[in-house]
């Protein structure tokens, strides 16, 4: 599931592009 605003939050938290965030 792709959620743009969630990706923005994850980017703020992880300081990485959302595409590199691995969901488990």
CSV table of C-alpha atoms in Angstrom, one decimal:
chain,number,residue,atom,x,y,z
A,1,UNK,CA,0.0,0.0,0.0
A,2,UNK,CA,1.4,3.4,-1.0
A,3,UNK,CA,0.4,6.4,1.1
A,4,UNK,CA,2.1,9.6,-0.1
A,5,UNK,CA,1.7,11.5,3.2
A,6,UNK,CA,2.9,8.4,5.2
A,7,UNK,CA,5.9,8.3,3.0
A,8,UNK,CA,6.6,11.9,3.9
A,9,UNK,CA,6.4,11.1,7.6
A,10,UNK,CA,8.7,8.1,7.1
A,11,UNK,CA,11.1,10.3,5.3
A,12,UNK,CA,11.1,12.7,8.2
A,13,UNK,CA,11.7,9.9,10.7
A,14,UNK,CA,14.2,7.8,8.8
A,15,UNK,CA,15.8,10.6,6.7
A,16,UNK,CA,15.7,8.1,3.8
A,17,UNK,CA,13.7,8.1,0.5
A,18,UNK,CA,10.4,6.2,1.1
A,19,UNK,CA,11.4,3.6,-1.6
A,20,UNK,CA,14.3,2.4,0.7
A,21,UNK,CA,12.0,1.8,3.6
A,22,UNK,CA,11.3,-2.0,3.9
A,23,UNK,CA,8.0,-3.1,5.3
A,24,UNK,CA,8.0,-6.2,7.4
